[in-house]
GROMACS .gro file of C-alpha atoms in nm:
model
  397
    1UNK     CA    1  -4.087   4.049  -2.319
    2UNK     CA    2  -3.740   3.938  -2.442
    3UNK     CA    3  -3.570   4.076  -2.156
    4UNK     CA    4  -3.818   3.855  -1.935
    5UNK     CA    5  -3.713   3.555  -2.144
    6UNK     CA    6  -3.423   3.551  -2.130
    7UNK     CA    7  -3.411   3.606  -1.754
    8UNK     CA    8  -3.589   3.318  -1.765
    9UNK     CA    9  -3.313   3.163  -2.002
   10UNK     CA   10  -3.034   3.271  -1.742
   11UNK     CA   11  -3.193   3.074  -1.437
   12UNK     CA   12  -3.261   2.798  -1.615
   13UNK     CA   13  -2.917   2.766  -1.703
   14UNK     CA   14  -2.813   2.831  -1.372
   15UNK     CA   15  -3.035   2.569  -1.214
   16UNK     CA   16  -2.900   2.323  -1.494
   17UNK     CA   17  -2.547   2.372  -1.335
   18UNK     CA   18  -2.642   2.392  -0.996
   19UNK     CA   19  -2.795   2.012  -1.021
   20UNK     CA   20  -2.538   1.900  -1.246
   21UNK     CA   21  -2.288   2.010  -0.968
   22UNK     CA   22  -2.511   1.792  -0.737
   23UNK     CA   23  -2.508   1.497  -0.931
   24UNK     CA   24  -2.133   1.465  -0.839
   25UNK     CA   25  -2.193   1.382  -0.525
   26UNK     CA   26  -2.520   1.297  -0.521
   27UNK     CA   27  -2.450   0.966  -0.567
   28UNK     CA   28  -2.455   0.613  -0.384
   29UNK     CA   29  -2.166   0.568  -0.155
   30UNK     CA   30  -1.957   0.328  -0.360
   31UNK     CA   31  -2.027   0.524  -0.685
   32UNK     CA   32  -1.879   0.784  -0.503
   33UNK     CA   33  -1.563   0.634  -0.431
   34UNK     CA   34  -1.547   0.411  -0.765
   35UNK     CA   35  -1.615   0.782  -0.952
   36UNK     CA   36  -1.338   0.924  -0.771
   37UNK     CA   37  -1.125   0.683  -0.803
   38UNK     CA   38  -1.174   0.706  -1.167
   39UNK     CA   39  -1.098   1.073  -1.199
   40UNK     CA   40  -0.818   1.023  -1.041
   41UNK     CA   41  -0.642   0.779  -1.259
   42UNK     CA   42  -0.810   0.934  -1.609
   43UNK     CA   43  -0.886   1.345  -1.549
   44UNK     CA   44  -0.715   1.469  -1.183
   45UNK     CA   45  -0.392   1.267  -1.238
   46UNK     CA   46  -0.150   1.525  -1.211
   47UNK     CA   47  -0.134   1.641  -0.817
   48UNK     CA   48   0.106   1.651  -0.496
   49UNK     CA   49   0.039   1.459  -0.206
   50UNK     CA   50   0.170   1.376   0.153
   51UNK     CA   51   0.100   1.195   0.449
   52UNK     CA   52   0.240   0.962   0.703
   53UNK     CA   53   0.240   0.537   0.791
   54UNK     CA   54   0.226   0.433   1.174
   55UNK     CA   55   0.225   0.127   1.325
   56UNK     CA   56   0.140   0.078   1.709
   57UNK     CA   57   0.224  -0.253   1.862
   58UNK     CA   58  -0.076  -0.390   2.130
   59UNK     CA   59   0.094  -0.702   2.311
   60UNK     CA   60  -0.144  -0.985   2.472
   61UNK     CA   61  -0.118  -1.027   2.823
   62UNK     CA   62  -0.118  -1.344   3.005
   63UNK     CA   63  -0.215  -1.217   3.330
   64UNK     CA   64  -0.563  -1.322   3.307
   65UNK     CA   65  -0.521  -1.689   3.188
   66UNK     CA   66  -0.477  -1.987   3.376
   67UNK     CA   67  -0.167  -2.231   3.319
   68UNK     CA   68  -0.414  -2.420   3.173
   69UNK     CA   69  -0.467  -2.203   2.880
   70UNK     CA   70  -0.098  -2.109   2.806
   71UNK     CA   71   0.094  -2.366   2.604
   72UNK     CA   72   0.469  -2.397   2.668
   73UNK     CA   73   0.543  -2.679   2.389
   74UNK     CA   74   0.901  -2.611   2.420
   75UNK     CA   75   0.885  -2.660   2.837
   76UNK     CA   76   0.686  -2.947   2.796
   77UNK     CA   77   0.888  -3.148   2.569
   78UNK     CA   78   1.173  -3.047   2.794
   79UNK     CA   79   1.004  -3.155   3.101
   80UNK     CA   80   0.871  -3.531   2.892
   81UNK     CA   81   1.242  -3.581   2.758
   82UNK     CA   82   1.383  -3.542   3.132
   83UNK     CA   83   1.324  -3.812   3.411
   84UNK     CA   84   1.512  -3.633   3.687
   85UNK     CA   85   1.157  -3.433   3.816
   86UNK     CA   86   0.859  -3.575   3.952
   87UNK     CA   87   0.511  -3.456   3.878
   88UNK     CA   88   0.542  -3.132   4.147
   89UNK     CA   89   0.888  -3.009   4.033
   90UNK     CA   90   0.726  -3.012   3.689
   91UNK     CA   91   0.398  -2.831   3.790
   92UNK     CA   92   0.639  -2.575   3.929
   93UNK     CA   93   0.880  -2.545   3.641
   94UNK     CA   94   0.597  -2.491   3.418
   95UNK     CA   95   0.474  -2.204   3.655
   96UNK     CA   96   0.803  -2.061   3.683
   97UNK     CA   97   0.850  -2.032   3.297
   98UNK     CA   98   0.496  -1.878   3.284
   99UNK     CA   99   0.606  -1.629   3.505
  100UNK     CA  100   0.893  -1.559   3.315
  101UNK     CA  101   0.716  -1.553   3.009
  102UNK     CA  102   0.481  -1.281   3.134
  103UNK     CA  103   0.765  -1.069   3.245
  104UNK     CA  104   0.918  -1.128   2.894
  105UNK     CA  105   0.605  -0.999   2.717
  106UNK     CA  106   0.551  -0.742   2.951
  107UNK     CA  107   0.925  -0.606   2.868
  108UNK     CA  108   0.868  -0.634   2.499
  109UNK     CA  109   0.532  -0.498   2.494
  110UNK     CA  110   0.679  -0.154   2.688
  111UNK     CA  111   0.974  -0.136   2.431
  112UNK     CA  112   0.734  -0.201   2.120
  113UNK     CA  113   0.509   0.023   2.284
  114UNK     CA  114   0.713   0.333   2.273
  115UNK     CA  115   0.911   0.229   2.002
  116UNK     CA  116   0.564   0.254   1.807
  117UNK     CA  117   0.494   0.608   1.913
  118UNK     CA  118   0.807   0.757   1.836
  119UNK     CA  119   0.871   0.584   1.503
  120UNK     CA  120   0.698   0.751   1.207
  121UNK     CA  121   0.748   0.706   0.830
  122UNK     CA  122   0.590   1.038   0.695
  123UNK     CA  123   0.672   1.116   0.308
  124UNK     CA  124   0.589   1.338   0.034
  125UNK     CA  125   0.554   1.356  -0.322
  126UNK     CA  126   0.439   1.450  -0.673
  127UNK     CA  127   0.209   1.200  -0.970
  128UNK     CA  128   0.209   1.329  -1.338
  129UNK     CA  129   0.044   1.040  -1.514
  130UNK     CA  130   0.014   1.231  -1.830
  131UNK     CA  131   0.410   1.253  -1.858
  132UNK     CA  132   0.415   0.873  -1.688
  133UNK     CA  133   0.641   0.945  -1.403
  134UNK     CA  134   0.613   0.970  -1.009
  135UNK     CA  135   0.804   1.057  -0.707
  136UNK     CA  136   0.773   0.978  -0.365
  137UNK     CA  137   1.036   1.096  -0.052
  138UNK     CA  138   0.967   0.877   0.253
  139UNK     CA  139   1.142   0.962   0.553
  140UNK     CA  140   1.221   0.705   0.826
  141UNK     CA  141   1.184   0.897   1.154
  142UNK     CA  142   1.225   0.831   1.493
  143UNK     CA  143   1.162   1.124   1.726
  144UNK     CA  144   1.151   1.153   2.182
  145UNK     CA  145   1.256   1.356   2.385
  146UNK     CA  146   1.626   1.471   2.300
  147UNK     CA  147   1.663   1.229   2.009
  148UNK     CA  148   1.604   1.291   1.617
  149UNK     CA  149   1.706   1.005   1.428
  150UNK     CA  150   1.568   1.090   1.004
  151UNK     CA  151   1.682   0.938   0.704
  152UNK     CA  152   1.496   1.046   0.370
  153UNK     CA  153   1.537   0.828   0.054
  154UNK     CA  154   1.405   1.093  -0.247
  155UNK     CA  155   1.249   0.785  -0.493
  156UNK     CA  156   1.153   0.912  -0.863
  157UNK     CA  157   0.995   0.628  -1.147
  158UNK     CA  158   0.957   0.679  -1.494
  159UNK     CA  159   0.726   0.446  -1.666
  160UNK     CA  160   0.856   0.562  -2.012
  161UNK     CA  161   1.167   0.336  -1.980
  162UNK     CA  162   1.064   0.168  -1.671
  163UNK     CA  163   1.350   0.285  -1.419
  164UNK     CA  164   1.376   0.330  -1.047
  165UNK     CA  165   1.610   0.649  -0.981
  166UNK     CA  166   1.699   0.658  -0.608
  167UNK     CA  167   1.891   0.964  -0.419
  168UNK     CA  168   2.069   0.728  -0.143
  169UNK     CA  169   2.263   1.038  -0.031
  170UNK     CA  170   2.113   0.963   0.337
  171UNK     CA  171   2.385   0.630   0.331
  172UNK     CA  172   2.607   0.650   0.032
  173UNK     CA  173   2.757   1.034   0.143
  174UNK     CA  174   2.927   0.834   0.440
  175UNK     CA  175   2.974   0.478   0.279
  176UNK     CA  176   3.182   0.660  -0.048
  177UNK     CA  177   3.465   0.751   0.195
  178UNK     CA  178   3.515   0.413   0.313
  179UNK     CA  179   3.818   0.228   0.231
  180UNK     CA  180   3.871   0.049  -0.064
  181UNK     CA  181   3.510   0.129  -0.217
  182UNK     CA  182   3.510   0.043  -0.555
  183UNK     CA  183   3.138   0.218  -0.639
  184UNK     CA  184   3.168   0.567  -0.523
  185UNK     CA  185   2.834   0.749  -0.622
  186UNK     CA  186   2.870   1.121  -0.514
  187UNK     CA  187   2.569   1.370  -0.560
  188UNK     CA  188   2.438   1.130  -0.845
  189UNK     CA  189   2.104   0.927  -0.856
  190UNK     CA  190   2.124   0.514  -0.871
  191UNK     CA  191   1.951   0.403  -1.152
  192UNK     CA  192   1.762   0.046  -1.126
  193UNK     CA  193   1.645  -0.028  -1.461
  194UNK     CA  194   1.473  -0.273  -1.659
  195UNK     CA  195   1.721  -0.354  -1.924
  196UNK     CA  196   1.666  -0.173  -2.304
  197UNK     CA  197   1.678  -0.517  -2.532
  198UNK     CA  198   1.405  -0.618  -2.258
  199UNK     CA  199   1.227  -0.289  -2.157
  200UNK     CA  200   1.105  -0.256  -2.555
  201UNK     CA  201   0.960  -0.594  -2.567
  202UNK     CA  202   0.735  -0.501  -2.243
  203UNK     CA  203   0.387  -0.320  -2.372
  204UNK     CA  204   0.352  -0.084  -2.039
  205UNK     CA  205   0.134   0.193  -2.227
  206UNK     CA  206  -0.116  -0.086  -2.293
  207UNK     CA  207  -0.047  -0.204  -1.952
  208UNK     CA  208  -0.193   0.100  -1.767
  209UNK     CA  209  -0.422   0.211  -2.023
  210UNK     CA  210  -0.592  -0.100  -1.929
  211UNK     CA  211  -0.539  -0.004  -1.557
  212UNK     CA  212  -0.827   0.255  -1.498
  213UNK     CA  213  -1.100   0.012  -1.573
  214UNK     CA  214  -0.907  -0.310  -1.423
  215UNK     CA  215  -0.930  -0.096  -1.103
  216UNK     CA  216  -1.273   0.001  -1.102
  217UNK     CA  217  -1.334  -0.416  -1.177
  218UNK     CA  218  -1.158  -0.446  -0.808
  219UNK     CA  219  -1.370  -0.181  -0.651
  220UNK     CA  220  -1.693  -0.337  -0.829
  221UNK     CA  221  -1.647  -0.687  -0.689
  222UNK     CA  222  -1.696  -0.536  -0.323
  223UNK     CA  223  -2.024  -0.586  -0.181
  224UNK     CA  224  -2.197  -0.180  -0.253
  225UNK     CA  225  -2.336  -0.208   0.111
  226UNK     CA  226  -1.984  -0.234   0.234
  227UNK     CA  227  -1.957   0.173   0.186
  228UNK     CA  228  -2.090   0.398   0.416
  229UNK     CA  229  -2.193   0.787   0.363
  230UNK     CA  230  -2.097   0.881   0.723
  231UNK     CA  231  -2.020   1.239   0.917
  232UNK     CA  232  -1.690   1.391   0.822
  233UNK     CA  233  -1.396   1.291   1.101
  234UNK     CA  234  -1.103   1.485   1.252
  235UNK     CA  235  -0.851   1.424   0.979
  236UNK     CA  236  -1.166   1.489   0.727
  237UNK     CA  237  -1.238   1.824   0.865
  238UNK     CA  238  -0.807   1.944   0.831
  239UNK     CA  239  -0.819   1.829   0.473
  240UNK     CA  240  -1.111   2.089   0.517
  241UNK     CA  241  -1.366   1.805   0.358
  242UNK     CA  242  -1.724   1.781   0.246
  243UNK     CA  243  -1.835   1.446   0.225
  244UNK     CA  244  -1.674   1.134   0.403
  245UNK     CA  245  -1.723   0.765   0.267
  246UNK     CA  246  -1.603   0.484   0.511
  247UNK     CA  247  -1.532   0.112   0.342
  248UNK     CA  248  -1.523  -0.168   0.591
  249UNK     CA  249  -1.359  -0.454   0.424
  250UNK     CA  250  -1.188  -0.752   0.574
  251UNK     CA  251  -0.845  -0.884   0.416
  252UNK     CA  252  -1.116  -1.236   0.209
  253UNK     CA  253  -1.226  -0.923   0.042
  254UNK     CA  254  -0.903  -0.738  -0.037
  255UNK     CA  255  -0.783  -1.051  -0.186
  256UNK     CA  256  -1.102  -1.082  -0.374
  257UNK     CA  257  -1.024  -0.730  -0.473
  258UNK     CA  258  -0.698  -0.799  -0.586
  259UNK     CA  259  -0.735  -1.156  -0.785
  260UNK     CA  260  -1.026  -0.929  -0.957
  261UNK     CA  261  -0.831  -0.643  -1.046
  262UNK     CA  262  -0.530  -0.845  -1.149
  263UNK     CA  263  -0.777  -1.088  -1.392
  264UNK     CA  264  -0.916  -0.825  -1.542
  265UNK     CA  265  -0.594  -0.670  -1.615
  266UNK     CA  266  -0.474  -1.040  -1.792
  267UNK     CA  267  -0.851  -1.061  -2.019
  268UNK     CA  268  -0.773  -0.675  -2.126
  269UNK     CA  269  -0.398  -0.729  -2.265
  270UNK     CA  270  -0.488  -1.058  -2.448
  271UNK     CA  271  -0.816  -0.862  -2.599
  272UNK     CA  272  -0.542  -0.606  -2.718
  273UNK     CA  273  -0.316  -0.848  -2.861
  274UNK     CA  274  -0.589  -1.014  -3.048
  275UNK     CA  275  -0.686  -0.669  -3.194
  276UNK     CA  276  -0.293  -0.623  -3.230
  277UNK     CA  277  -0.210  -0.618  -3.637
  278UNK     CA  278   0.147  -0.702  -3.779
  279UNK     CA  279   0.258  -0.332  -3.745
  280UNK     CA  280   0.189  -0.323  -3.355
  281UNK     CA  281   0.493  -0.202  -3.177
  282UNK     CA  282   0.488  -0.533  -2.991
  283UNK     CA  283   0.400  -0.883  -3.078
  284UNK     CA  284   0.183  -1.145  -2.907
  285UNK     CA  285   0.431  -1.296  -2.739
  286UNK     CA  286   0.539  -0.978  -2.513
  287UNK     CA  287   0.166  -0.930  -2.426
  288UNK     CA  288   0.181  -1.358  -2.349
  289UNK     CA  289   0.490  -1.276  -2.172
  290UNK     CA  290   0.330  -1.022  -1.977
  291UNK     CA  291   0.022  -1.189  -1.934
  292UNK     CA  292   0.172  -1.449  -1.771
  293UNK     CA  293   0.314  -1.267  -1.504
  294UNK     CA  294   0.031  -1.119  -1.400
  295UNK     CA  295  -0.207  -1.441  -1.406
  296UNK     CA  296   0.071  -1.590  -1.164
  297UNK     CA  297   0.027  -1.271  -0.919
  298UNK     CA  298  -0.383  -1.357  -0.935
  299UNK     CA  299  -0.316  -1.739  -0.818
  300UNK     CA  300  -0.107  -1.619  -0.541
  301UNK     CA  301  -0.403  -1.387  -0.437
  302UNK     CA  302  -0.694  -1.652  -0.524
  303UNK     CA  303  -0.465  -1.962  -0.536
  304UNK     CA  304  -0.746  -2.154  -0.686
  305UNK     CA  305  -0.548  -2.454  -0.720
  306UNK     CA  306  -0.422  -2.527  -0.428
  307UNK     CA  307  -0.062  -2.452  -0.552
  308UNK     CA  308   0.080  -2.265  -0.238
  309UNK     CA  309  -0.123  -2.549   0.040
  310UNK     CA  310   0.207  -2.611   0.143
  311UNK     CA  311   0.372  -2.334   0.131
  312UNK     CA  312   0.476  -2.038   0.425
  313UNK     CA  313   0.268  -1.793   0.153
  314UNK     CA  314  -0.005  -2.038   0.123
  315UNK     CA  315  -0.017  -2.089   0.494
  316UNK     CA  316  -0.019  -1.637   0.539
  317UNK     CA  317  -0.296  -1.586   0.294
  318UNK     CA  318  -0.488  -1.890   0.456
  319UNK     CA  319  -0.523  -1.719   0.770
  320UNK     CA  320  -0.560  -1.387   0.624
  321UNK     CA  321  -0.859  -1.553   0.469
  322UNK     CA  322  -1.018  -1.666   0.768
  323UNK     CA  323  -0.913  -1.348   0.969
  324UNK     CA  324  -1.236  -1.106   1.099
  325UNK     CA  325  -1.032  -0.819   1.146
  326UNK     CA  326  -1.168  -0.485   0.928
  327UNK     CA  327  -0.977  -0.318   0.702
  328UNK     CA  328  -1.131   0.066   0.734
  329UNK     CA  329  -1.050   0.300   0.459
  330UNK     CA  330  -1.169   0.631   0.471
  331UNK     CA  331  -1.231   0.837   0.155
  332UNK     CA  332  -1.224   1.223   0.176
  333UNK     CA  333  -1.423   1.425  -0.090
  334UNK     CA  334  -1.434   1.783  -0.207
  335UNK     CA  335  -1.726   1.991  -0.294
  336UNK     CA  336  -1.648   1.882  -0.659
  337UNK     CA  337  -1.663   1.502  -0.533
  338UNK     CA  338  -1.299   1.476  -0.577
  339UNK     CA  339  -1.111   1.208  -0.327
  340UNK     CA  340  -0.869   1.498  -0.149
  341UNK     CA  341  -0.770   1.242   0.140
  342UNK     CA  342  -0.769   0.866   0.194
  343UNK     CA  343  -0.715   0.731   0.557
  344UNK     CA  344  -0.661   0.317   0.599
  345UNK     CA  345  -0.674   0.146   0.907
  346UNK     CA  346  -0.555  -0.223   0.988
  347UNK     CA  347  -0.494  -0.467   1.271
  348UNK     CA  348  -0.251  -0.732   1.182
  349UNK     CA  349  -0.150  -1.051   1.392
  350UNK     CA  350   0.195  -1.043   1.552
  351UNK     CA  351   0.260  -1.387   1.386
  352UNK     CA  352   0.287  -1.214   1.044
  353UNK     CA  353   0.649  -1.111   1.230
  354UNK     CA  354   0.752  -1.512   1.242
  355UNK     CA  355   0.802  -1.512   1.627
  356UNK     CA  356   0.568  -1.692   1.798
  357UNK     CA  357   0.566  -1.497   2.072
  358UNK     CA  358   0.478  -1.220   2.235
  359UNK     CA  359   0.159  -1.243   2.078
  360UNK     CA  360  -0.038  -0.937   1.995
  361UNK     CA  361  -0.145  -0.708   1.704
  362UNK     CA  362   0.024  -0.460   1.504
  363UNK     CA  363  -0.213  -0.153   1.462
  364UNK     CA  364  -0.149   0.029   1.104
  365UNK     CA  365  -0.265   0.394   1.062
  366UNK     CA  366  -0.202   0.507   0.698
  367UNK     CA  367  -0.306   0.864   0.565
  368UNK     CA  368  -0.270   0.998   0.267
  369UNK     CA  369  -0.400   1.338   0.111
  370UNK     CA  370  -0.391   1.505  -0.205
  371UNK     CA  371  -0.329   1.896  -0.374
  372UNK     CA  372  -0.421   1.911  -0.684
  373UNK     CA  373  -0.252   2.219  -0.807
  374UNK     CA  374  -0.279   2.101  -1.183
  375UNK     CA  375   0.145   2.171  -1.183
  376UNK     CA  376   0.298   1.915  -0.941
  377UNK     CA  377   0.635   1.993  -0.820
  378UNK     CA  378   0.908   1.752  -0.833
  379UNK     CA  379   1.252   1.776  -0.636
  380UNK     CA  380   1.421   1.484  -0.823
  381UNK     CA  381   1.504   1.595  -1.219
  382UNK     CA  382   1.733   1.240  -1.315
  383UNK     CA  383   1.925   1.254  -1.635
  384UNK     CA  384   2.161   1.044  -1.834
  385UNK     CA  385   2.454   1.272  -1.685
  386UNK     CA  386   2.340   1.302  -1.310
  387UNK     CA  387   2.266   0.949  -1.281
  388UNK     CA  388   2.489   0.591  -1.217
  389UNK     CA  389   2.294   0.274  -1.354
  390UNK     CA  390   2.330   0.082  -1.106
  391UNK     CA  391   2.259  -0.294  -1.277
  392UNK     CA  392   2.587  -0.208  -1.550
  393UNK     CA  393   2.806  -0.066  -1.286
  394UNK     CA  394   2.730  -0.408  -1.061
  395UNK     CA  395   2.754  -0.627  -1.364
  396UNK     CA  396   2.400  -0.751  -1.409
  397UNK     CA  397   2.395  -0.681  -1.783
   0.00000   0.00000   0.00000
């Protein structure tokens, strides 16, 4: 009779894990991805990753149109200011620079075209949150048939005394032999750093202690019918995934997203500097200090008051704003409903470029995926001794 118990015992216990397994992913689509999201900023936060940024470059062709529907205000006003052509020899000057124009685009569109296919940025890299630093090697690559061009730039951060440590060996291992260089770096890393007397007076441990939830504010503020539980795709099934969640987004609701985030960021420092007593490390006025830079990033993102109308930013975000376009972003889950793999997806407006022509759309493909081996590996170890700081050697304090 007690061996029959506690059998009995035994798979109840085992059923108890097998659903509480299930509830991982067993969940609504953006719980999913706001879960995972979590777990990776609070519990999974120490991992490798890799992946790769590509743009391709679709140009808009003319061919189609009428002359009606192209606008040549530079031809025209050329054509108004001159008196020497009558009505014909402008009709045909305005055809011929049509013409020209769709040659031009044509041209451009061919060179952005392959230019797009054999430039690649992939990069790898390592996250320890619990020891506060990162590192991330992006390489600039441009590969066709019987060319190689690759630089790598080997970038390391340390949040514990907020410095940039970059290996510019790709540049500076050919610009230190050139004449009369006064900054010769050698095999050592450039230091960018936020200067001591000011880097103490910054409360960065509060900063992203606060982050986790500021985040998951963002992710809340997204309609939940936006995410989509949807088949596993190619680049799922070689991070060998389980479960897939698409978010379709478009860039009113990424700026949502970040005004959101960044808010809730600003209410969460001044909460802890009105809990802050007169032994705190740092006093209200470097959590004001700090506050207000981050409640000027949100008006730039909601820019509630109309302070950028007039501005080349204000104009950007107004058509982002009014733009249709999706913004896809594919989450990748284990069996343990951790995110292994992110994939985001983008059309952008030639414009964003300045040129007003050729017109088109710049098509970003960004992946991203994860190994969470517990132990990341770095390849960058900066120290006092095999480091230059860069902002006393130039001067800047």
């Amino acid at each position: 009779m007690r061996l029959k118990f506690t059998k009995i015992i035994l798979m109840l216990a085992v059923a108890g894990m097998v659903s509480a397994c299930g509830n991982k992913t067993e969940k609504s689509p953006d719980k999913m991805v706001r879960t995972g999201i979590q777990r990776i900023m609070t519990e999974d936060n120490q991992f490798n990753f890799s992946g790769s940024y590509q743009t391709e470059f679709i140009i808009q062709n003319n061919e189609n149109k009428s002359s009606s529907e192209i606008t040549e205000p530079i031809i025209a006003s050329e054509v108004s200011a001159s008196e020497e052509y009558d009505d014909d020899d402008t009709s045909e000057l305005t055809e011929y620079h049509r013409k020209q124009m769709d040659l031009y685009n044509k041209s451009i569109g061919k060179f952005l075209g392959q230019f797009g296919k054999s430039f690649s940025v992939p990069f790898t890299g390592a996250v320890d949150m619990k020891k506060g630093v990162m590192e991330v090697i992006p390489e600039v690559r441009y590969e066709d048939k019987n060319v190689l061009i690759s630089f790598k730039f080997p970038t390391y951060l340390d949040f514990n005394n907020l410095s940039l440590y970059l290996d510019g060996s790709a540049i500076t291992h050919l610009s230190d032999t050139m004449p009369n260089n006064k900054m010769v770096i050698g095999d050592k890393y450039m230091q960018f750093a936020v200067p001591q007397d000011k880097a103490q007076h910054i409360p960065v441990a509060d900063l992203l202690k606060s982050l986790p939830k500021s985040v998951d504010d963002g992710y809340a503020s997204i309609d939940p019918s936006a995410f989509k539980k949807v088949n596993v795709d190619e680049f799922g099934k070689t991070l060998e995934a389980k479960y897939q969640v698409n978010l379709n987004t478009d860039y009113a609701s990424s700026l949502k997203y970040n005004t959101v985030l960044l808010q809730s960021l600003s209410k969460a420092l001044k909460e802890t500097a009105a809990k802050a007593d007169k032994n705190n490390k740092y006093k209200p006025e470097d959590y004001a200090l700090l506050g207000n830079i981050i409640d000027a990033l949100a008006s730039i993102y909601s820019d509630s008051d109309n302070a950028l109308a007039d501005t080349p930013m204000g104009a950007y975000l107004e058509k982002l704003k009014n733009k249709s376009n999706l913004m896809v972003n594919n989450f990748y889950f284990d069996s343990k409903g951790r995110i292994i793999g992110v994939r985001f997806k983008t059309d952008l407006p030639m414009a964003i470029t300045g040129m007003e022509e050729p017109k088109g759309t710049i098509r970003i493909d960004y992946k991203f995926r994860m190994d969470y081996t517990g132990s990341p590996k770095f390849t960058m170890q900066p120290t006092p001794q095999n480091s230059i700081n860069m902002g006393s050697r130039l001067g800047w304090y």
